[in-house]
Short mmCIF file of C-alpha atoms and ligand atoms in Angstrom, two decimals:
data_model
loop_
_atom_site.label_atom_id
_atom_site.label_comp_id
_atom_site.label_asym_id
_atom_site.label_seq_id
_atom_site.Cartn_x
_atom_site.Cartn_y
_atom_site.Cartn_z
CA MET A 1 116.11 -142.49 -57.83
CA THR A 2 119.25 -143.10 -59.92
CA GLN A 3 119.57 -140.71 -62.85
CA ARG A 4 119.75 -142.31 -66.27
CA LYS A 5 123.07 -142.04 -68.11
CA ARG A 6 123.38 -139.38 -70.79
CA ALA A 7 125.35 -139.92 -73.99
CA LEU A 8 126.31 -137.23 -76.49
CA LEU A 9 126.86 -138.38 -80.08
CA THR A 10 128.30 -136.58 -83.05
CA GLY A 11 127.28 -138.18 -86.35
CA ILE A 12 123.94 -139.37 -84.98
CA THR A 13 122.31 -139.21 -88.44
CA GLY A 14 124.90 -141.58 -89.92
CA GLN A 15 124.91 -145.38 -90.15
CA ASP A 16 126.72 -145.97 -86.85
CA GLY A 17 125.02 -143.09 -85.04
CA SER A 18 121.63 -144.61 -85.75
CA TYR A 19 122.57 -148.12 -84.57
CA LEU A 20 124.41 -146.81 -81.53
CA SER A 21 121.38 -144.69 -80.58
CA GLU A 22 119.11 -147.73 -80.76
CA PHE A 23 121.58 -149.73 -78.69
CA LEU A 24 121.93 -147.03 -76.01
CA LEU A 25 118.18 -146.43 -75.82
CA GLU A 26 117.74 -150.14 -75.12
CA LYS A 27 120.29 -149.80 -72.34
CA GLY A 28 118.20 -147.02 -70.78
CA TYR A 29 120.35 -144.04 -71.79
CA GLU A 30 119.19 -140.53 -72.63
CA ILE A 31 120.67 -139.64 -76.01
CA HIS A 32 121.74 -136.24 -77.27
CA GLY A 33 122.77 -136.10 -80.91
CA ILE A 34 124.51 -133.33 -82.80
CA MET A 35 123.21 -132.94 -86.33
CA ARG A 36 123.96 -130.53 -89.15
CA ARG A 37 121.34 -128.18 -90.44
CA THR A 38 120.50 -129.20 -93.99
CA SER A 39 117.96 -127.80 -96.44
CA THR A 40 116.21 -131.16 -96.69
CA PHE A 41 115.64 -133.66 -93.88
CA ASN A 42 118.72 -135.79 -93.09
CA THR A 43 117.23 -137.82 -90.23
CA ASP A 44 115.93 -140.85 -92.17
CA ARG A 45 118.06 -143.28 -90.21
CA ILE A 46 116.77 -142.11 -86.82
CA ASP A 47 113.18 -141.09 -87.60
CA HIS A 48 111.88 -144.37 -86.19
CA ILE A 49 113.37 -143.67 -82.74
CA TYR A 50 112.75 -139.94 -82.60
CA GLU A 51 110.15 -138.77 -80.11
CA ASP A 52 108.59 -135.37 -79.67
CA PRO A 53 110.93 -133.64 -77.19
CA HIS A 54 107.84 -132.14 -75.50
CA SER A 55 106.81 -135.60 -74.37
CA SER A 56 107.85 -136.43 -70.82
CA ASP A 57 109.01 -139.86 -72.06
CA ALA A 58 111.40 -138.45 -74.65
CA ARG A 59 114.91 -139.81 -74.37
CA LEU A 60 116.37 -138.74 -77.73
CA PHE A 61 117.22 -135.08 -78.24
CA LEU A 62 118.78 -133.42 -81.26
CA HIS A 63 120.98 -130.31 -81.29
CA TYR A 64 122.16 -128.37 -84.31
CA GLY A 65 125.93 -128.24 -84.51
CA ASP A 66 128.94 -129.00 -86.65
CA LEU A 67 132.39 -130.38 -85.95
CA THR A 68 133.84 -127.34 -87.69
CA ASP A 69 132.15 -125.04 -85.15
CA GLY A 70 133.91 -125.28 -81.79
CA THR A 71 131.75 -122.70 -79.98
CA THR A 72 128.60 -124.70 -80.56
CA LEU A 73 130.24 -127.99 -79.57
CA ARG A 74 131.32 -126.40 -76.30
CA ARG A 75 127.86 -124.96 -75.66
CA ILE A 76 126.13 -128.28 -76.29
CA LEU A 77 128.55 -130.11 -74.00
CA GLU A 78 127.86 -127.60 -71.20
CA GLU A 79 124.10 -127.95 -71.72
CA VAL A 80 123.93 -131.73 -71.92
CA CYS A 81 126.47 -132.69 -69.19
CA PRO A 82 126.93 -136.20 -70.62
CA GLN A 83 128.73 -139.11 -68.99
CA GLU A 84 129.81 -140.50 -72.37
CA ILE A 85 130.69 -138.90 -75.72
CA TYR A 86 130.87 -140.86 -78.97
CA ASN A 87 132.62 -138.91 -81.72
CA LEU A 88 131.23 -140.50 -84.87
CA GLY A 89 130.80 -137.41 -87.05
CA ALA A 90 133.04 -137.20 -90.12
CA GLN A 91 133.26 -136.60 -93.83
CA SER A 92 133.76 -140.35 -94.00
CA HIS A 93 134.15 -141.04 -97.72
CA VAL A 94 137.76 -141.82 -98.64
CA ARG A 95 137.42 -141.01 -102.37
CA VAL A 96 135.67 -137.71 -101.60
CA SER A 97 138.47 -136.78 -99.20
CA PHE A 98 140.80 -136.48 -102.20
CA ASP A 99 138.37 -133.95 -103.73
CA SER A 100 137.75 -132.01 -100.49
CA PRO A 101 140.85 -132.51 -98.39
CA GLU A 102 140.63 -129.28 -96.37
CA TYR A 103 137.05 -129.83 -95.29
CA THR A 104 137.69 -133.51 -94.55
CA VAL A 105 140.68 -132.72 -92.36
CA ASP A 106 138.80 -129.89 -90.65
CA SER A 107 135.83 -132.07 -89.68
CA VAL A 108 137.74 -135.29 -88.96
CA GLY A 109 141.02 -134.03 -87.48
CA MET A 110 140.32 -130.56 -86.11
CA GLY A 111 136.76 -131.56 -85.20
CA THR A 112 138.12 -134.19 -82.83
CA LEU A 113 140.56 -131.70 -81.34
CA ARG A 114 137.75 -129.16 -80.79
CA LEU A 115 135.72 -131.74 -78.92
CA LEU A 116 138.69 -132.87 -76.83
CA GLU A 117 139.50 -129.27 -75.88
CA ALA A 118 135.91 -128.61 -74.85
CA LEU A 119 135.90 -131.85 -72.87
CA ARG A 120 139.19 -131.09 -71.14
CA ASP A 121 137.87 -127.71 -69.91
CA TYR A 122 134.51 -129.19 -68.92
CA GLN A 123 136.08 -131.96 -66.89
CA GLN A 124 138.55 -129.61 -65.23
CA ARG A 125 135.81 -127.16 -64.26
CA THR A 126 133.19 -129.65 -63.05
CA GLY A 127 135.40 -132.49 -61.80
CA GLU A 128 132.97 -134.88 -63.54
CA GLU A 129 134.45 -137.70 -65.60
CA VAL A 130 133.19 -137.85 -69.19
CA ARG A 131 134.22 -140.93 -71.17
CA PHE A 132 135.19 -140.31 -74.80
CA TYR A 133 135.06 -142.65 -77.81
CA GLN A 134 136.94 -141.73 -80.97
CA ALA A 135 135.81 -143.40 -84.21
CA GLY A 136 139.16 -144.47 -85.61
CA SER A 137 139.52 -146.39 -88.85
CA SER A 138 141.43 -149.28 -90.41
CA GLU A 139 142.14 -146.83 -93.24
CA MET A 140 144.91 -145.55 -90.94
CA PHE A 141 146.88 -148.75 -91.73
CA GLY A 142 146.73 -147.83 -95.45
CA LEU A 143 149.79 -149.34 -97.09
CA VAL A 144 149.80 -152.10 -94.56
CA GLN A 145 153.01 -152.75 -92.67
CA GLU A 146 151.85 -156.03 -91.14
CA VAL A 147 149.16 -158.65 -91.82
CA PRO A 148 146.86 -158.95 -89.94
CA GLN A 149 146.71 -155.44 -88.47
CA LYS A 150 146.66 -155.08 -84.68
CA GLU A 151 146.53 -152.19 -82.21
CA ASN A 152 150.31 -151.67 -82.44
CA THR A 153 150.72 -152.09 -86.20
CA PRO A 154 152.32 -148.88 -87.56
CA PHE A 155 150.02 -146.57 -89.52
CA TYR A 156 150.68 -145.60 -93.15
CA PRO A 157 147.66 -143.47 -94.17
CA ARG A 158 146.97 -143.11 -97.91
CA SER A 159 144.26 -140.42 -98.15
CA PRO A 160 143.43 -137.04 -96.62
CA TYR A 161 140.72 -138.86 -94.65
CA ALA A 162 143.13 -141.42 -93.25
CA CYS A 163 145.76 -138.77 -92.40
CA ALA A 164 143.10 -136.86 -90.46
CA LYS A 165 142.00 -140.01 -88.62
CA VAL A 166 145.64 -140.68 -87.63
CA TYR A 167 145.84 -137.12 -86.28
CA ALA A 168 142.61 -137.62 -84.31
CA HIS A 169 143.88 -140.97 -83.01
CA TRP A 170 147.08 -139.49 -81.60
CA GLN A 171 145.33 -136.43 -80.18
CA THR A 172 142.97 -138.77 -78.35
CA ILE A 173 145.95 -140.61 -76.84
CA ASN A 174 147.67 -137.30 -76.11
CA TYR A 175 144.64 -135.97 -74.20
CA ARG A 176 144.32 -139.25 -72.31
CA GLU A 177 147.94 -139.05 -71.19
CA SER A 178 148.16 -135.27 -70.64
CA TYR A 179 144.83 -134.58 -68.93
CA ASN A 180 143.87 -137.96 -67.57
CA LEU A 181 140.78 -138.22 -69.80
CA PHE A 182 139.03 -141.56 -70.16
CA ALA A 183 139.46 -141.55 -73.93
CA CYS A 184 139.47 -144.64 -76.20
CA ASN A 185 140.23 -145.12 -79.86
CA GLY A 186 138.26 -147.77 -81.66
CA ILE A 187 140.17 -148.86 -84.77
CA LEU A 188 137.19 -150.18 -86.67
CA PHE A 189 137.46 -152.10 -89.90
CA ASN A 190 134.77 -151.64 -92.56
CA HIS A 191 131.30 -152.28 -91.24
CA GLU A 192 128.19 -152.29 -93.35
CA SER A 193 124.43 -152.65 -93.16
CA PRO A 194 121.25 -151.76 -95.03
CA ARG A 195 121.80 -148.24 -93.60
CA ARG A 196 125.23 -147.88 -95.21
CA GLY A 197 125.61 -144.74 -97.33
CA GLU A 198 124.70 -145.46 -100.96
CA THR A 199 128.12 -144.47 -102.37
CA PHE A 200 130.22 -146.94 -100.37
CA VAL A 201 131.02 -149.96 -102.49
CA THR A 202 128.95 -152.56 -100.58
CA ARG A 203 125.72 -150.59 -100.61
CA LYS A 204 126.36 -149.38 -104.14
CA VAL A 205 126.47 -153.04 -105.19
CA THR A 206 123.46 -154.28 -103.20
CA ARG A 207 121.35 -151.31 -104.23
CA ALA A 208 122.31 -151.86 -107.86
CA VAL A 209 121.38 -155.54 -107.61
CA ALA A 210 117.88 -154.57 -106.44
CA ARG A 211 117.54 -151.87 -109.09
CA ILE A 212 118.68 -154.27 -111.82
CA VAL A 213 116.10 -156.81 -110.66
CA ALA A 214 113.45 -154.09 -110.71
CA GLY A 215 114.49 -153.01 -114.20
CA LYS A 216 115.57 -149.57 -113.01
CA GLN A 217 119.28 -149.93 -113.79
CA LYS A 218 121.19 -151.72 -116.53
CA LYS A 219 124.84 -151.44 -115.57
CA LEU A 220 126.90 -150.98 -112.43
CA TYR A 221 130.05 -148.87 -112.80
CA LEU A 222 132.79 -149.59 -110.28
CA GLY A 223 136.50 -148.91 -109.72
CA ASN A 224 139.12 -151.29 -108.32
CA LEU A 225 137.63 -154.77 -107.91
CA ASP A 226 140.80 -156.29 -106.48
CA ALA A 227 140.83 -154.36 -103.19
CA ARG A 228 140.24 -156.55 -100.14
CA ARG A 229 138.41 -155.49 -97.00
CA ASP A 230 137.58 -156.98 -93.62
CA TRP A 231 133.82 -156.39 -93.71
CA GLY A 232 131.58 -156.78 -90.64
CA TYR A 233 128.06 -155.87 -89.61
CA ALA A 234 127.59 -152.34 -88.22
CA LYS A 235 125.22 -153.42 -85.44
CA ASP A 236 127.96 -155.61 -83.99
CA TYR A 237 130.49 -152.79 -84.17
CA VAL A 238 128.50 -150.21 -82.19
CA ARG A 239 128.31 -152.72 -79.34
CA ALA A 240 132.11 -152.74 -79.26
CA MET A 241 132.18 -148.92 -79.00
CA TRP A 242 130.01 -149.04 -75.89
CA LEU A 243 132.00 -151.90 -74.35
CA MET A 244 135.21 -149.86 -74.65
CA LEU A 245 133.72 -147.11 -72.48
CA GLN A 246 132.55 -149.59 -69.81
CA GLN A 247 136.05 -150.89 -68.99
CA SER A 248 138.05 -149.89 -65.92
CA GLU A 249 140.89 -148.41 -68.02
CA PRO A 250 140.77 -146.43 -71.28
CA GLU A 251 142.52 -148.31 -74.08
CA ASP A 252 142.51 -148.63 -77.87
CA TYR A 253 140.99 -151.62 -79.68
CA VAL A 254 140.91 -153.11 -83.17
CA VAL A 255 137.39 -154.24 -84.10
CA ALA A 256 137.28 -156.57 -87.10
CA THR A 257 136.11 -160.01 -88.19
CA GLY A 258 139.55 -161.44 -88.97
CA GLU A 259 138.52 -162.32 -92.56
CA THR A 260 139.26 -160.45 -95.75
CA HIS A 261 137.37 -160.56 -99.06
CA SER A 262 137.71 -158.83 -102.42
CA ILE A 263 135.09 -156.67 -104.13
CA ARG A 264 134.78 -159.53 -106.67
CA GLU A 265 133.78 -161.94 -103.88
CA PHE A 266 131.21 -159.42 -102.66
CA LEU A 267 129.83 -159.13 -106.19
CA ASP A 268 129.66 -162.90 -106.55
CA ILE A 269 127.51 -163.38 -103.45
CA ALA A 270 125.33 -160.32 -104.11
CA PHE A 271 124.44 -161.21 -107.71
CA THR A 272 124.14 -164.94 -107.00
CA ARG A 273 121.50 -164.05 -104.42
CA VAL A 274 119.24 -163.06 -107.31
CA ASN A 275 120.52 -165.72 -109.73
CA LEU A 276 122.44 -163.26 -111.85
CA ASN A 277 126.03 -163.23 -113.03
CA TRP A 278 127.81 -160.00 -112.06
CA GLN A 279 130.10 -160.14 -115.09
CA ASP A 280 127.03 -159.36 -117.23
CA TYR A 281 126.37 -156.07 -115.43
CA VAL A 282 129.57 -154.62 -113.98
CA GLU A 283 131.77 -152.23 -115.91
CA ILE A 284 134.90 -150.43 -114.80
CA ASP A 285 134.91 -146.64 -114.69
CA PRO A 286 138.37 -145.23 -113.86
CA ARG A 287 136.79 -142.26 -112.13
CA TYR A 288 136.20 -144.53 -109.16
CA PHE A 289 139.92 -145.29 -108.86
CA ARG A 290 141.71 -143.46 -106.07
CA PRO A 291 144.94 -141.49 -106.40
CA ALA A 292 146.36 -143.88 -103.78
CA GLU A 293 144.59 -147.13 -102.97
CA VAL A 294 144.43 -149.28 -99.84
CA GLU A 295 144.68 -152.74 -101.38
CA LEU A 296 144.35 -154.98 -98.34
CA LEU A 297 142.82 -154.69 -94.90
CA LEU A 298 142.62 -157.58 -92.46
CA GLY A 299 142.17 -156.99 -88.75
CA ASP A 300 143.18 -159.03 -85.75
CA PRO A 301 140.36 -158.62 -83.19
CA THR A 302 142.02 -160.77 -80.50
CA LYS A 303 142.21 -157.94 -77.95
CA ALA A 304 138.54 -156.98 -78.41
CA LYS A 305 137.55 -160.64 -78.11
CA THR A 306 139.54 -161.30 -74.96
CA LYS A 307 139.20 -158.00 -73.09
CA LEU A 308 135.76 -156.84 -74.23
CA ASN A 309 134.30 -160.30 -74.73
CA TRP A 310 133.20 -159.02 -78.15
CA GLU A 311 132.37 -161.30 -81.09
CA PRO A 312 130.95 -160.55 -84.51
CA SER A 313 127.57 -162.27 -84.99
CA VAL A 314 127.16 -162.11 -88.77
CA THR A 315 129.29 -163.90 -91.39
CA PHE A 316 130.44 -162.25 -94.61
CA LYS A 317 127.92 -164.20 -96.71
CA GLN A 318 125.09 -163.36 -94.30
CA LEU A 319 126.06 -159.70 -94.41
CA VAL A 320 125.98 -159.50 -98.19
CA GLU A 321 122.69 -161.37 -98.37
CA LEU A 322 120.97 -159.33 -95.69
CA MET A 323 121.98 -156.15 -97.51
CA VAL A 324 120.71 -157.45 -100.86
CA ASP A 325 117.46 -158.58 -99.26
CA ALA A 326 116.94 -155.21 -97.59
CA ASP A 327 117.47 -153.36 -100.87
CA LEU A 328 115.12 -155.73 -102.70
CA GLU A 329 112.49 -155.15 -100.05
CA ALA A 330 112.97 -151.38 -100.18
CA ILE A 331 112.34 -151.40 -103.91
CA GLY A 332 109.30 -153.68 -103.59
CA GLN A 333 110.86 -156.85 -104.99
CA PRO A 334 110.47 -160.28 -103.41
CA CYS A 335 113.57 -161.26 -101.49
CA GLN A 336 115.20 -164.55 -100.53
CA ASN A 337 114.70 -164.47 -96.80
CA GLY A 338 110.94 -164.96 -96.83
CA ASN A 339 109.08 -168.02 -97.99
CA GLY A 340 109.41 -167.18 -101.68
CA GLY A 341 111.74 -169.30 -103.78
CA PRO A 342 114.71 -168.02 -105.72
CA LEU A 343 113.95 -165.02 -107.86
CA ASP A 344 112.70 -165.75 -111.31
CA HIS A 345 115.33 -165.03 -113.89
CA ALA A 346 112.70 -164.53 -116.57
CA MET A 347 110.92 -161.92 -114.47
CA ILE A 348 114.16 -159.98 -114.13
CA ARG A 349 114.70 -160.05 -117.87
CA ALA A 350 111.11 -158.90 -118.38
CA ASN A 351 111.67 -155.97 -116.07
CA MET A 352 114.86 -155.09 -117.92
CA THR A 353 113.00 -155.11 -121.21
CA SER A 354 110.28 -152.82 -119.96
CA PHE A 355 112.96 -150.44 -118.73
CA VAL A 356 114.71 -150.43 -122.06
CA SER A 357 111.55 -149.78 -124.02
P1 NAP B 401 128.43 -141.94 -92.08
O1 NAP B 401 127.26 -142.82 -92.29
O2 NAP B 401 129.08 -141.26 -93.22
O3 NAP B 401 127.98 -140.83 -91.00
C1 NAP B 401 128.77 -139.70 -90.74
C2 NAP B 401 128.02 -138.79 -89.82
O4 NAP B 401 128.82 -137.62 -89.59
C3 NAP B 401 126.68 -138.30 -90.37
O5 NAP B 401 125.79 -138.15 -89.30
C4 NAP B 401 127.05 -136.92 -90.92
O6 NAP B 401 125.96 -136.03 -90.99
C5 NAP B 401 128.02 -136.47 -89.85
N1 NAP B 401 128.89 -135.38 -90.29
C6 NAP B 401 129.54 -135.23 -91.44
N2 NAP B 401 130.24 -134.07 -91.44
C7 NAP B 401 130.00 -133.47 -90.25
C8 NAP B 401 130.40 -132.26 -89.66
N3 NAP B 401 131.19 -131.40 -90.28
N4 NAP B 401 129.94 -131.96 -88.42
C9 NAP B 401 129.13 -132.82 -87.75
N5 NAP B 401 128.70 -133.99 -88.26
C10 NAP B 401 129.14 -134.31 -89.49
O7 NAP B 401 129.59 -142.74 -91.30
P2 NAP B 401 129.50 -144.08 -90.44
O8 NAP B 401 129.72 -145.22 -91.35
O9 NAP B 401 128.31 -144.02 -89.57
O10 NAP B 401 130.82 -143.96 -89.57
C11 NAP B 401 130.81 -143.32 -88.28
C12 NAP B 401 132.23 -142.92 -87.94
O11 NAP B 401 133.07 -144.06 -87.93
C13 NAP B 401 132.86 -141.94 -88.90
O12 NAP B 401 133.72 -141.10 -88.15
C14 NAP B 401 133.70 -142.82 -89.81
O13 NAP B 401 134.77 -142.08 -90.33
C15 NAP B 401 134.15 -143.87 -88.83
N6 NAP B 401 134.43 -145.19 -89.37
C16 NAP B 401 133.50 -145.83 -90.14
C17 NAP B 401 133.76 -147.11 -90.59
C18 NAP B 401 132.75 -147.86 -91.41
O14 NAP B 401 133.14 -148.86 -92.03
N7 NAP B 401 131.48 -147.46 -91.42
C19 NAP B 401 134.97 -147.74 -90.26
C20 NAP B 401 135.87 -147.07 -89.46
C21 NAP B 401 135.59 -145.80 -89.01
P3 NAP B 401 124.96 -136.02 -92.29
O15 NAP B 401 124.00 -137.16 -92.06
O16 NAP B 401 124.34 -134.68 -92.20
O17 NAP B 401 125.81 -136.23 -93.50
O1 G4F B 402 133.33 -148.80 -99.71
P1 G4F B 402 134.52 -147.93 -99.79
O2 G4F B 402 134.33 -146.55 -100.31
O3 G4F B 402 135.15 -147.93 -98.34
P2 G4F B 402 136.62 -147.57 -97.80
O4 G4F B 402 137.36 -146.70 -98.73
O5 G4F B 402 137.26 -148.85 -97.40
O6 G4F B 402 136.26 -146.69 -96.51
C1 G4F B 402 135.26 -147.08 -95.60
O7 G4F B 402 135.81 -147.92 -94.61
C2 G4F B 402 136.80 -147.28 -93.78
C3 G4F B 402 137.31 -148.33 -92.80
O8 G4F B 402 138.39 -149.02 -93.37
C4 G4F B 402 136.16 -146.11 -93.08
F1 G4F B 402 137.06 -145.52 -92.26
C5 G4F B 402 135.65 -145.11 -94.10
O9 G4F B 402 134.99 -144.05 -93.42
C6 G4F B 402 134.64 -145.82 -95.00
O10 G4F B 402 133.53 -146.17 -94.22
O11 G4F B 402 135.64 -148.63 -100.69
C7 G4F B 402 136.09 -149.93 -100.44
C8 G4F B 402 136.96 -150.39 -101.60
C9 G4F B 402 138.05 -149.41 -102.00
O12 G4F B 402 139.24 -150.11 -102.21
C10 G4F B 402 137.55 -148.82 -103.30
O13 G4F B 402 138.59 -148.42 -104.21
O14 G4F B 402 136.12 -150.53 -102.74
C11 G4F B 402 136.80 -150.01 -103.86
N1 G4F B 402 135.80 -149.62 -104.86
C12 G4F B 402 135.71 -150.15 -106.11
N2 G4F B 402 134.74 -149.56 -106.80
C13 G4F B 402 134.86 -148.67 -104.75
C14 G4F B 402 134.19 -148.63 -105.96
N3 G4F B 402 134.52 -147.87 -103.71
C15 G4F B 402 133.49 -147.01 -103.89
N4 G4F B 402 133.12 -146.22 -102.86
N5 G4F B 402 132.82 -146.93 -105.08
C16 G4F B 402 133.13 -147.70 -106.15
O15 G4F B 402 132.52 -147.60 -107.22
#
């Protein structure tokens, strides 16, 4: 009987970790995820696929660990003996990285190095190949040196987070070249979903739209509305991660849609979905400005399309609308994707009034 493949994921409780776990389970993998111990449950995104580990059918296992704790990472690697590692764990919020630069760099930069070191020793000792995926970011392009950005576009990081991702990127290449590791960098542009963290701008907007409709929120405070991002759908992007590790040679890939849109365009589609005008609700709060901003990101996914045969399946408008609909549904409001007609403007106003009173 052929043994099923085992994958080890850091960041399994995050947006991408949850989608990648679903994807790998469908492919027949056994999944081992590293999660942080927290005082309240942090497994919402994976609860639906979690099975009692005592069950003989269980294929998803969780291990307590932290990217800042190299001993534990090493121990888990030795225990699990995976064929593939996906390093998705990170303090991934760019604005927060300005407030907590040391911790961000420790988890993102040093965390990757700790994993690579553990992997290098493991592979040397056992002779078993373990394929490694590093979750790189378009933030590394920062003050962009070329439009659109490709695999060989020079980096110009503009935050502690992006500097740490650049460090992790080059360490991954360095370990590939020095120790013959099968290690790939995915340079992923922004990807979103209903599982996106609530403080990233897309989810902040779609969640606010639903709360405004439900009368639970009156205003939405945002920062720079002129920034442009290449936004795709997270489910598509985890497929690209897996594809990278199935190739004959380890290489680095840009994963993007090849379209860029401003926050204003995102707002337009999100509020129009519920027949509202965003200008009536959005206010600027300078505390959401960043000490250094990344104004424009636009990726060139040609290499991923040709070599991985990867394509995004969701358009920008579909992405915004599916996120709005999911947040409406979560808050118990009728959404646009069912058989109901457009939302009733009067009902929204009524809800607002009841909130105010
Ligand atoms: P996310 O939702 O913020 O998830 C981050 C994950 O990392 C969570 O599981 C989090 O655990 C975990 N984590 C945080 N600090 C950790 C630490 N010290 N040790 C171990 N785990 C830690 O991020 P995502 O959107 O899924 O992104 C996945 C990866 O891709 C990240 O590395 C991110 O930087 C990178 N990336 C994301 C995008 C994007 O647009 N989403 C684009 C490019 C690159 P908790 O649940 O306990 O917080
Ligand atoms: O949604 P954001 O916080 O995402 P950002 O900074 O682009 O980073 C995300 O994508 C990266 C890939 O390029 C990942 F590596 C990273 O881990 C993360 O997932 O902000 C997007 C833009 C920024 O220009 C920001 O200044 O939206 C602008 N923005 C305007 N108002 C805001 C807000 N961002 C946030 N988070 N909150 C606001 O109120």
